[in-house]
């Protein structure tokens, strides 16, 4: 999409492999921070999607500093919905990443996205591997399609820096039970389920819908059912 808009694309990750698709691939580790200056040379716009279970705050700080040195004119960063609401270690690191972007002298755009369909699929697949599926009561999600996310990121990257823009969520809200049941139906599988209660502050926040964006969000086009029909 970005190439179609006439841009040259350089992809940074820890493993660079030339895929012969006209994209330049460079290897660098955001957590190490070296090689970022070379990777960002002559780059005008950065779309920051790299991340992992740990250290997104550290990696993002390294990227932001390198982007400042390189004179990048727009940094687009993907974050997670409710990043400032849920007391989860991963969310704390993502919030630190957001803060690094917000404090940067590089003009920025941050979009918080809901869980991708691929993530929901991995979650229900793991649940369905157990002989009895544990179903945390009151936990709901608004899964969004990665293609909707990609399209929105391109739109933001081609636009002007916009600060924190509306969250991006999927078209429907599902309980975790509904996500799992739709998956099982699509697979033609049956599982017994057992309701469980997520304890503590995290459980309370999920049951209160603290992870959801019910108003003011940008809404993706593809549903969980559409995704399952394509992938199962
Ligand atoms: N998945 C979701 O449901 C979801 C929802 C909302 C927001 N997000 C955010 O969207 C972004 C992408 O998520 P994803 O699920 O698509 O992640 P992913 O599939 O795990 O991809 C992460 C990418 O980051 C690269 N990467 C990881 N650590 C790196 C490092 N230290 N240095 C350089 N590159 C590194 C990986 O490539 P290499 O392994 O080759 O380095 C990989 O290409 C993340 O910021 C995530 O927080 C995800």
PDB file of C-alpha atoms and ligand atoms in Angstrom:
ATOM      1  CA  UNK A   1       0.000   0.000   0.000  1.00  0.00           C
ATOM      2  CA  UNK A   2       2.802   2.402   0.935  1.00  0.00           C
ATOM      3  CA  UNK A   3       4.754   1.385  -2.167  1.00  0.00           C
ATOM      4  CA  UNK A   4       1.640   1.964  -4.279  1.00  0.00           C
ATOM      5  CA  UNK A   5       1.558   5.494  -2.896  1.00  0.00           C
ATOM      6  CA  UNK A   6       5.027   6.002  -4.420  1.00  0.00           C
ATOM      7  CA  UNK A   7       7.180   5.582  -1.305  1.00  0.00           C
ATOM      8  CA  UNK A   8      10.367   3.577  -0.942  1.00  0.00           C
ATOM      9  CA  UNK A   9      10.004   1.157   1.978  1.00  0.00           C
ATOM     10  CA  UNK A  10      12.694  -0.037   4.378  1.00  0.00           C
ATOM     11  CA  UNK A  11      11.737  -2.707   6.945  1.00  0.00           C
ATOM     12  CA  UNK A  12      13.703  -3.067  10.154  1.00  0.00           C
ATOM     13  CA  UNK A  13      13.603  -6.220  12.269  1.00  0.00           C
ATOM     14  CA  UNK A  14      16.144  -8.456  13.974  1.00  0.00           C
ATOM     15  CA  UNK A  15      16.187 -10.851  11.013  1.00  0.00           C
ATOM     16  CA  UNK A  16      16.566  -9.215   7.623  1.00  0.00           C
ATOM     17  CA  UNK A  17      15.741 -11.332   4.595  1.00  0.00           C
ATOM     18  CA  UNK A  18      15.468 -10.085   1.046  1.00  0.00           C
ATOM     19  CA  UNK A  19      12.082 -11.224  -0.215  1.00  0.00           C
ATOM     20  CA  UNK A  20      12.563  -9.798  -3.693  1.00  0.00           C
ATOM     21  CA  UNK A  21       9.534  -7.544  -3.285  1.00  0.00           C
ATOM     22  CA  UNK A  22      11.206  -4.184  -3.848  1.00  0.00           C
ATOM     23  CA  UNK A  23      11.430  -3.561  -0.099  1.00  0.00           C
ATOM     24  CA  UNK A  24      14.806  -2.992   1.568  1.00  0.00           C
ATOM     25  CA  UNK A  25      15.219  -5.164   4.671  1.00  0.00           C
ATOM     26  CA  UNK A  26      17.695  -4.174   7.387  1.00  0.00           C
ATOM     27  CA  UNK A  27      18.614  -6.049  10.556  1.00  0.00           C
ATOM     28  CA  UNK A  28      18.778  -4.208  13.869  1.00  0.00           C
ATOM     29  CA  UNK A  29      17.624  -4.895  17.399  1.00  0.00           C
ATOM     30  CA  UNK A  30      15.749  -2.027  19.026  1.00  0.00           C
ATOM     31  CA  UNK A  31      16.714  -3.327  22.455  1.00  0.00           C
ATOM     32  CA  UNK A  32      20.417  -3.102  21.598  1.00  0.00           C
ATOM     33  CA  UNK A  33      20.009   0.268  19.902  1.00  0.00           C
ATOM     34  CA  UNK A  34      23.106  -0.006  17.723  1.00  0.00           C
ATOM     35  CA  UNK A  35      22.711   0.066  13.936  1.00  0.00           C
ATOM     36  CA  UNK A  36      19.619   2.264  14.253  1.00  0.00           C
ATOM     37  CA  UNK A  37      21.382   5.363  12.918  1.00  0.00           C
ATOM     38  CA  UNK A  38      22.282   3.554   9.707  1.00  0.00           C
ATOM     39  CA  UNK A  39      18.798   2.025   9.487  1.00  0.00           C
ATOM     40  CA  UNK A  40      17.127   5.435   9.768  1.00  0.00           C
ATOM     41  CA  UNK A  41      19.402   7.277   7.366  1.00  0.00           C
ATOM     42  CA  UNK A  42      17.296   9.352   4.912  1.00  0.00           C
ATOM     43  CA  UNK A  43      14.052   8.053   6.424  1.00  0.00           C
ATOM     44  CA  UNK A  44      11.201  10.580   6.512  1.00  0.00           C
ATOM     45  CA  UNK A  45       8.417   8.562   8.148  1.00  0.00           C
ATOM     46  CA  UNK A  46       8.722   5.712  10.648  1.00  0.00           C
ATOM     47  CA  UNK A  47       5.848   3.306  11.334  1.00  0.00           C
ATOM     48  CA  UNK A  48       6.834   1.663  14.613  1.00  0.00           C
ATOM     49  CA  UNK A  49       5.239  -1.787  14.926  1.00  0.00           C
ATOM     50  CA  UNK A  50       8.094  -3.779  16.424  1.00  0.00           C
ATOM     51  CA  UNK A  51       7.465  -5.288  19.788  1.00  0.00           C
ATOM     52  CA  UNK A  52       7.546  -8.309  21.991  1.00  0.00           C
ATOM     53  CA  UNK A  53       6.469  -9.537  25.372  1.00  0.00           C
ATOM     54  CA  UNK A  54       9.122  -7.464  27.165  1.00  0.00           C
ATOM     55  CA  UNK A  55      11.074  -4.249  26.720  1.00  0.00           C
ATOM     56  CA  UNK A  56       8.911  -2.253  24.291  1.00  0.00           C
ATOM     57  CA  UNK A  57       9.543   0.828  26.439  1.00  0.00           C
ATOM     58  CA  UNK A  58      13.333   0.406  26.153  1.00  0.00           C
ATOM     59  CA  UNK A  59      13.250  -0.427  22.431  1.00  0.00           C
ATOM     60  CA  UNK A  60      10.967   2.510  21.682  1.00  0.00           C
ATOM     61  CA  UNK A  61      13.184   4.944  23.588  1.00  0.00           C
ATOM     62  CA  UNK A  62      16.158   3.764  21.511  1.00  0.00           C
ATOM     63  CA  UNK A  63      14.159   4.145  18.299  1.00  0.00           C
ATOM     64  CA  UNK A  64      12.890   7.607  19.248  1.00  0.00           C
ATOM     65  CA  UNK A  65      16.395   8.889  20.012  1.00  0.00           C
ATOM     66  CA  UNK A  66      17.686   7.564  16.700  1.00  0.00           C
ATOM     67  CA  UNK A  67      14.694   9.105  14.892  1.00  0.00           C
ATOM     68  CA  UNK A  68      15.498  12.480  16.496  1.00  0.00           C
ATOM     69  CA  UNK A  69      19.137  12.220  15.371  1.00  0.00           C
ATOM     70  CA  UNK A  70      18.049  11.252  11.841  1.00  0.00           C
ATOM     71  CA  UNK A  71      15.606  14.172  11.512  1.00  0.00           C
ATOM     72  CA  UNK A  72      12.583  11.918  10.912  1.00  0.00           C
ATOM     73  CA  UNK A  73       9.550  14.136  10.284  1.00  0.00           C
ATOM     74  CA  UNK A  74       6.751  11.773  11.387  1.00  0.00           C
ATOM     75  CA  UNK A  75       6.740   8.799  13.768  1.00  0.00           C
ATOM     76  CA  UNK A  76       3.601   6.624  13.748  1.00  0.00           C
ATOM     77  CA  UNK A  77       3.337   4.271  16.694  1.00  0.00           C
ATOM     78  CA  UNK A  78       0.894   1.443  17.353  1.00  0.00           C
ATOM     79  CA  UNK A  79      -0.185   0.972  20.930  1.00  0.00           C
ATOM     80  CA  UNK A  80      -2.891  -1.104  22.616  1.00  0.00           C
ATOM     81  CA  UNK A  81      -6.402  -0.043  23.662  1.00  0.00           C
ATOM     82  CA  UNK A  82      -6.770   0.557  27.412  1.00  0.00           C
ATOM     83  CA  UNK A  83      -2.984   0.626  27.775  1.00  0.00           C
ATOM     84  CA  UNK A  84      -3.430   3.053  30.677  1.00  0.00           C
ATOM     85  CA  UNK A  85      -6.318   1.137  32.268  1.00  0.00           C
ATOM     86  CA  UNK A  86      -5.172  -2.436  32.926  1.00  0.00           C
ATOM     87  CA  UNK A  87      -2.531  -3.268  35.552  1.00  0.00           C
ATOM     88  CA  UNK A  88      -0.664  -5.776  33.360  1.00  0.00           C
ATOM     89  CA  UNK A  89       3.133  -5.890  33.049  1.00  0.00           C
ATOM     90  CA  UNK A  90       2.917  -5.923  29.246  1.00  0.00           C
ATOM     91  CA  UNK A  91       0.656  -2.864  29.274  1.00  0.00           C
ATOM     92  CA  UNK A  92       3.054  -0.977  31.562  1.00  0.00           C
ATOM     93  CA  UNK A  93       5.815  -1.548  29.037  1.00  0.00           C
ATOM     94  CA  UNK A  94       3.526  -0.446  26.160  1.00  0.00           C
ATOM     95  CA  UNK A  95       2.579   2.675  28.123  1.00  0.00           C
ATOM     96  CA  UNK A  96       6.284   3.428  28.603  1.00  0.00           C
ATOM     97  CA  UNK A  97       6.691   3.071  24.839  1.00  0.00           C
ATOM     98  CA  UNK A  98       3.852   5.536  24.238  1.00  0.00           C
ATOM     99  CA  UNK A  99       5.417   7.974  26.686  1.00  0.00           C
ATOM    100  CA  UNK A 100       8.742   7.792  24.862  1.00  0.00           C
ATOM    101  CA  UNK A 101       6.948   8.741  21.635  1.00  0.00           C
ATOM    102  CA  UNK A 102       4.906  11.529  23.236  1.00  0.00           C
ATOM    103  CA  UNK A 103       8.020  13.072  24.815  1.00  0.00           C
ATOM    104  CA  UNK A 104       9.927  12.946  21.560  1.00  0.00           C
ATOM    105  CA  UNK A 105      10.808  16.021  19.531  1.00  0.00           C
ATOM    106  CA  UNK A 106       9.811  14.051  16.409  1.00  0.00           C
ATOM    107  CA  UNK A 107       6.218  14.916  15.400  1.00  0.00           C
ATOM    108  CA  UNK A 108       4.126  11.832  16.150  1.00  0.00           C
ATOM    109  CA  UNK A 109       0.879   9.931  15.764  1.00  0.00           C
ATOM    110  CA  UNK A 110      -0.190   7.177  18.169  1.00  0.00           C
ATOM    111  CA  UNK A 111      -3.060   4.808  17.489  1.00  0.00           C
ATOM    112  CA  UNK A 112      -4.186   2.290  20.079  1.00  0.00           C
ATOM    113  CA  UNK A 113      -5.559  -0.889  18.511  1.00  0.00           C
ATOM    114  CA  UNK A 114      -7.675  -3.654  20.028  1.00  0.00           C
ATOM    115  CA  UNK A 115      -6.461  -7.271  19.940  1.00  0.00           C
ATOM    116  CA  UNK A 116      -5.996  -8.568  16.409  1.00  0.00           C
ATOM    117  CA  UNK A 117      -8.049 -11.535  15.128  1.00  0.00           C
ATOM    118  CA  UNK A 118      -4.799 -13.531  14.888  1.00  0.00           C
ATOM    119  CA  UNK A 119      -4.227 -12.974  18.613  1.00  0.00           C
ATOM    120  CA  UNK A 120      -7.813 -13.978  19.449  1.00  0.00           C
ATOM    121  CA  UNK A 121      -7.333 -17.116  17.338  1.00  0.00           C
ATOM    122  CA  UNK A 122      -4.154 -18.102  19.191  1.00  0.00           C
ATOM    123  CA  UNK A 123      -5.958 -17.521  22.495  1.00  0.00           C
ATOM    124  CA  UNK A 124      -8.981 -19.695  21.692  1.00  0.00           C
ATOM    125  CA  UNK A 125      -6.776 -22.367  20.086  1.00  0.00           C
ATOM    126  CA  UNK A 126      -4.795 -22.595  23.340  1.00  0.00           C
ATOM    127  CA  UNK A 127      -8.020 -22.745  25.355  1.00  0.00           C
ATOM    128  CA  UNK A 128      -9.455 -25.456  23.102  1.00  0.00           C
ATOM    129  CA  UNK A 129      -6.387 -27.673  23.576  1.00  0.00           C
ATOM    130  CA  UNK A 130      -7.504 -28.321  27.157  1.00  0.00           C
ATOM    131  CA  UNK A 131     -10.040 -31.097  27.739  1.00  0.00           C
ATOM    132  CA  UNK A 132     -12.231 -28.603  29.619  1.00  0.00           C
ATOM    133  CA  UNK A 133     -12.064 -25.006  28.428  1.00  0.00           C
ATOM    134  CA  UNK A 134     -11.686 -22.427  31.189  1.00  0.00           C
ATOM    135  CA  UNK A 135     -13.931 -19.427  30.440  1.00  0.00           C
ATOM    136  CA  UNK A 136     -13.177 -16.275  32.414  1.00  0.00           C
ATOM    137  CA  UNK A 137     -16.557 -14.697  33.167  1.00  0.00           C
ATOM    138  CA  UNK A 138     -17.264 -11.126  32.038  1.00  0.00           C
ATOM    139  CA  UNK A 139     -14.168 -10.831  29.821  1.00  0.00           C
ATOM    140  CA  UNK A 140     -14.978  -9.220  26.491  1.00  0.00           C
ATOM    141  CA  UNK A 141     -12.934  -8.200  23.447  1.00  0.00           C
ATOM    142  CA  UNK A 142     -13.378  -6.116  20.282  1.00  0.00           C
ATOM    143  CA  UNK A 143     -11.003  -7.996  17.978  1.00  0.00           C
ATOM    144  CA  UNK A 144      -9.892  -6.156  14.880  1.00  0.00           C
ATOM    145  CA  UNK A 145      -8.528  -7.468  11.606  1.00  0.00           C
ATOM    146  CA  UNK A 146      -4.802  -6.936  10.984  1.00  0.00           C
ATOM    147  CA  UNK A 147      -5.636  -5.727   7.444  1.00  0.00           C
ATOM    148  CA  UNK A 148      -7.889  -2.994   8.854  1.00  0.00           C
ATOM    149  CA  UNK A 149      -5.011  -2.048  11.171  1.00  0.00           C
ATOM    150  CA  UNK A 150      -2.531  -1.987   8.275  1.00  0.00           C
ATOM    151  CA  UNK A 151      -4.831   0.197   6.174  1.00  0.00           C
ATOM    152  CA  UNK A 152      -5.308   2.658   9.040  1.00  0.00           C
ATOM    153  CA  UNK A 153      -1.562   2.798   9.738  1.00  0.00           C
ATOM    154  CA  UNK A 154      -0.838   3.613   6.111  1.00  0.00           C
ATOM    155  CA  UNK A 155      -3.504   6.309   6.123  1.00  0.00           C
ATOM    156  CA  UNK A 156      -1.969   7.820   9.264  1.00  0.00           C
ATOM    157  CA  UNK A 157       1.585   7.553   7.939  1.00  0.00           C
ATOM    158  CA  UNK A 158       0.668   9.337   4.712  1.00  0.00           C
ATOM    159  CA  UNK A 159      -1.104  12.077   6.676  1.00  0.00           C
ATOM    160  CA  UNK A 160       0.249  14.775   8.968  1.00  0.00           C
ATOM    161  CA  UNK A 161       1.330  14.006  12.575  1.00  0.00           C
ATOM    162  CA  UNK A 162      -1.904  13.919  14.567  1.00  0.00           C
ATOM    163  CA  UNK A 163      -1.026  13.070  18.194  1.00  0.00           C
ATOM    164  CA  UNK A 164      -3.217  10.464  19.898  1.00  0.00           C
ATOM    165  CA  UNK A 165      -5.923   9.531  17.379  1.00  0.00           C
ATOM    166  CA  UNK A 166      -9.127   7.547  18.105  1.00  0.00           C
ATOM    167  CA  UNK A 167      -8.675   3.911  19.085  1.00  0.00           C
ATOM    168  CA  UNK A 168      -9.063   1.293  16.365  1.00  0.00           C
ATOM    169  CA  UNK A 169     -11.375  -1.601  17.282  1.00  0.00           C
ATOM    170  CA  UNK A 170     -13.276  -4.359  15.521  1.00  0.00           C
ATOM    171  CA  UNK A 171     -16.940  -4.028  14.487  1.00  0.00           C
ATOM    172  CA  UNK A 172     -18.384  -6.161  17.326  1.00  0.00           C
ATOM    173  CA  UNK A 173     -17.886  -6.843  21.035  1.00  0.00           C
ATOM    174  CA  UNK A 174     -17.648 -10.541  21.965  1.00  0.00           C
ATOM    175  CA  UNK A 175     -17.360 -12.349  25.245  1.00  0.00           C
ATOM    176  CA  UNK A 176     -14.379 -14.677  25.352  1.00  0.00           C
ATOM    177  CA  UNK A 177     -16.949 -17.511  25.422  1.00  0.00           C
ATOM    178  CA  UNK A 178     -18.466 -16.312  22.131  1.00  0.00           C
ATOM    179  CA  UNK A 179     -15.053 -16.072  20.479  1.00  0.00           C
ATOM    180  CA  UNK A 180     -14.280 -19.622  21.613  1.00  0.00           C
ATOM    181  CA  UNK A 181     -17.673 -21.047  20.631  1.00  0.00           C
ATOM    182  CA  UNK A 182     -17.538 -19.467  17.156  1.00  0.00           C
ATOM    183  CA  UNK A 183     -14.086 -20.972  16.708  1.00  0.00           C
ATOM    184  CA  UNK A 184     -15.193 -24.433  17.872  1.00  0.00           C
ATOM    185  CA  UNK A 185     -18.238 -24.294  15.572  1.00  0.00           C
ATOM    186  CA  UNK A 186     -16.033 -23.337  12.611  1.00  0.00           C
ATOM    187  CA  UNK A 187     -13.701 -26.260  13.434  1.00  0.00           C
ATOM    188  CA  UNK A 188     -16.591 -28.677  14.026  1.00  0.00           C
ATOM    189  CA  UNK A 189     -15.229 -29.341  17.523  1.00  0.00           C
ATOM    190  CA  UNK A 190     -16.963 -29.711  20.873  1.00  0.00           C
ATOM    191  CA  UNK A 191     -15.546 -28.861  24.284  1.00  0.00           C
ATOM    192  CA  UNK A 192     -16.905 -28.733  27.777  1.00  0.00           C
ATOM    193  CA  UNK A 193     -16.299 -25.377  29.388  1.00  0.00           C
ATOM    194  CA  UNK A 194     -15.879 -24.300  32.971  1.00  0.00           C
ATOM    195  CA  UNK A 195     -16.547 -20.732  34.108  1.00  0.00           C
ATOM    196  CA  UNK A 196     -13.676 -19.209  36.070  1.00  0.00           C
ATOM    197  CA  UNK A 197     -13.216 -15.858  37.733  1.00  0.00           C
ATOM    198  CA  UNK A 198     -10.117 -13.783  36.986  1.00  0.00           C
ATOM    199  CA  UNK A 199      -8.979 -12.596  40.411  1.00  0.00           C
ATOM    200  CA  UNK A 200      -7.686  -9.224  41.570  1.00  0.00           C
ATOM    201  CA  UNK A 201      -7.545  -5.812  39.945  1.00  0.00           C
ATOM    202  CA  UNK A 202      -7.057  -7.238  36.461  1.00  0.00           C
ATOM    203  CA  UNK A 203     -10.229  -9.345  36.688  1.00  0.00           C
ATOM    204  CA  UNK A 204     -12.184  -6.406  38.065  1.00  0.00           C
ATOM    205  CA  UNK A 205     -10.971  -4.126  35.258  1.00  0.00           C
ATOM    206  CA  UNK A 206     -11.919  -6.659  32.558  1.00  0.00           C
ATOM    207  CA  UNK A 207     -15.356  -7.341  34.086  1.00  0.00           C
ATOM    208  CA  UNK A 208     -15.991  -3.576  34.147  1.00  0.00           C
ATOM    209  CA  UNK A 209     -15.151  -3.442  30.413  1.00  0.00           C
ATOM    210  CA  UNK A 210     -12.060  -1.344  31.164  1.00  0.00           C
ATOM    211  CA  UNK A 211     -10.326  -2.884  28.132  1.00  0.00           C
ATOM    212  CA  UNK A 212     -13.082  -1.813  25.694  1.00  0.00           C
ATOM    213  CA  UNK A 213     -13.524   1.381  23.670  1.00  0.00           C
ATOM    214  CA  UNK A 214     -17.277   1.668  23.266  1.00  0.00           C
ATOM    215  CA  UNK A 215     -17.490   5.251  22.009  1.00  0.00           C
ATOM    216  CA  UNK A 216     -15.446   7.418  19.697  1.00  0.00           C
ATOM    217  CA  UNK A 217     -13.381   4.630  18.126  1.00  0.00           C
ATOM    218  CA  UNK A 218     -12.484   4.026  14.498  1.00  0.00           C
ATOM    219  CA  UNK A 219     -14.208   0.757  13.589  1.00  0.00           C
ATOM    220  CA  UNK A 220     -12.618  -1.942  11.437  1.00  0.00           C
ATOM    221  CA  UNK A 221     -14.624  -3.569   8.665  1.00  0.00           C
ATOM    222  CA  UNK A 222     -13.974  -7.292   9.082  1.00  0.00           C
ATOM    223  CA  UNK A 223     -15.645  -9.370  11.803  1.00  0.00           C
ATOM    224  CA  UNK A 224     -14.375 -12.367  13.765  1.00  0.00           C
ATOM    225  CA  UNK A 225     -16.823 -14.523  11.796  1.00  0.00           C
ATOM    226  CA  UNK A 226     -15.349 -13.207   8.489  1.00  0.00           C
ATOM    227  CA  UNK A 227     -11.854 -14.003   9.755  1.00  0.00           C
ATOM    228  CA  UNK A 228     -12.800 -17.526  10.867  1.00  0.00           C
ATOM    229  CA  UNK A 229     -14.488 -18.234   7.537  1.00  0.00           C
ATOM    230  CA  UNK A 230     -11.220 -17.347   5.772  1.00  0.00           C
ATOM    231  CA  UNK A 231      -8.816 -19.091   8.147  1.00  0.00           C
ATOM    232  CA  UNK A 232     -10.529 -22.260   9.349  1.00  0.00           C
TER     233      UNK A 232
HETATM  234  N1  LIG B   1      -1.308  -8.603  18.237  1.00  0.00           N
HETATM  235  C1  LIG B   1      -2.226  -7.836  18.782  1.00  0.00           C
HETATM  236  O1  LIG B   1      -3.353  -8.281  19.124  1.00  0.00           O
HETATM  237  C2  LIG B   1      -1.962  -6.347  18.982  1.00  0.00           C
HETATM  238  C3  LIG B   1      -2.992  -5.497  19.398  1.00  0.00           C
HETATM  239  C4  LIG B   1      -2.735  -4.128  19.556  1.00  0.00           C
HETATM  240  C5  LIG B   1      -1.469  -3.620  19.321  1.00  0.00           C
HETATM  241  N2  LIG B   1      -0.478  -4.491  18.930  1.00  0.00           N
HETATM  242  C6  LIG B   1       0.853  -3.931  18.702  1.00  0.00           C
HETATM  243  O2  LIG B   1       1.144  -4.056  17.326  1.00  0.00           O
HETATM  244  C7  LIG B   1       2.562  -4.287  17.156  1.00  0.00           C
HETATM  245  C8  LIG B   1       2.755  -5.543  16.328  1.00  0.00           C
HETATM  246  O3  LIG B   1       2.132  -6.610  17.016  1.00  0.00           O
HETATM  247  P1  LIG B   1       2.144  -8.078  16.398  1.00  0.00           P
HETATM  248  O4  LIG B   1       1.260  -8.902  17.264  1.00  0.00           O
HETATM  249  O5  LIG B   1       1.896  -7.994  14.914  1.00  0.00           O
HETATM  250  O6  LIG B   1       3.623  -8.470  16.704  1.00  0.00           O
HETATM  251  P2  LIG B   1       4.514  -9.652  16.063  1.00  0.00           P
HETATM  252  O7  LIG B   1       3.749 -10.435  15.091  1.00  0.00           O
HETATM  253  O8  LIG B   1       5.131 -10.319  17.237  1.00  0.00           O
HETATM  254  O9  LIG B   1       5.612  -8.825  15.283  1.00  0.00           O
HETATM  255  C9  LIG B   1       6.509  -8.037  15.972  1.00  0.00           C
HETATM  256  C10 LIG B   1       7.586  -7.614  15.004  1.00  0.00           C
HETATM  257  O10 LIG B   1       8.559  -6.863  15.737  1.00  0.00           O
HETATM  258  C11 LIG B   1       9.855  -7.312  15.364  1.00  0.00           C
HETATM  259  N3  LIG B   1      10.659  -7.161  16.569  1.00  0.00           N
HETATM  260  C12 LIG B   1      10.401  -7.678  17.796  1.00  0.00           C
HETATM  261  N4  LIG B   1      11.349  -7.317  18.679  1.00  0.00           N
HETATM  262  C13 LIG B   1      12.215  -6.541  17.987  1.00  0.00           C
HETATM  263  C14 LIG B   1      13.409  -5.859  18.348  1.00  0.00           C
HETATM  264  N5  LIG B   1      13.880  -5.906  19.592  1.00  0.00           N
HETATM  265  N6  LIG B   1      14.059  -5.153  17.402  1.00  0.00           N
HETATM  266  C15 LIG B   1      13.580  -5.098  16.141  1.00  0.00           C
HETATM  267  N7  LIG B   1      12.451  -5.720  15.739  1.00  0.00           N
HETATM  268  C16 LIG B   1      11.785  -6.434  16.651  1.00  0.00           C
HETATM  269  C17 LIG B   1       9.685  -8.769  14.932  1.00  0.00           C
HETATM  270  O11 LIG B   1      10.577  -9.160  13.901  1.00  0.00           O
HETATM  271  P3  LIG B   1      11.909 -10.027  14.212  1.00  0.00           P
HETATM  272  O12 LIG B   1      11.456 -11.184  15.057  1.00  0.00           O
HETATM  273  O13 LIG B   1      12.419 -10.373  12.858  1.00  0.00           O
HETATM  274  O14 LIG B   1      12.791  -9.080  14.955  1.00  0.00           O
HETATM  275  C18 LIG B   1       8.285  -8.748  14.320  1.00  0.00           C
HETATM  276  O15 LIG B   1       8.347  -8.432  12.949  1.00  0.00           O
HETATM  277  C19 LIG B   1       3.153  -4.363  18.573  1.00  0.00           C
HETATM  278  O16 LIG B   1       3.625  -3.095  18.923  1.00  0.00           O
HETATM  279  C20 LIG B   1       1.947  -4.700  19.444  1.00  0.00           C
HETATM  280  O17 LIG B   1       2.066  -4.243  20.759  1.00  0.00           O
HETATM  281  C21 LIG B   1      -0.691  -5.821  18.735  1.00  0.00           C
END
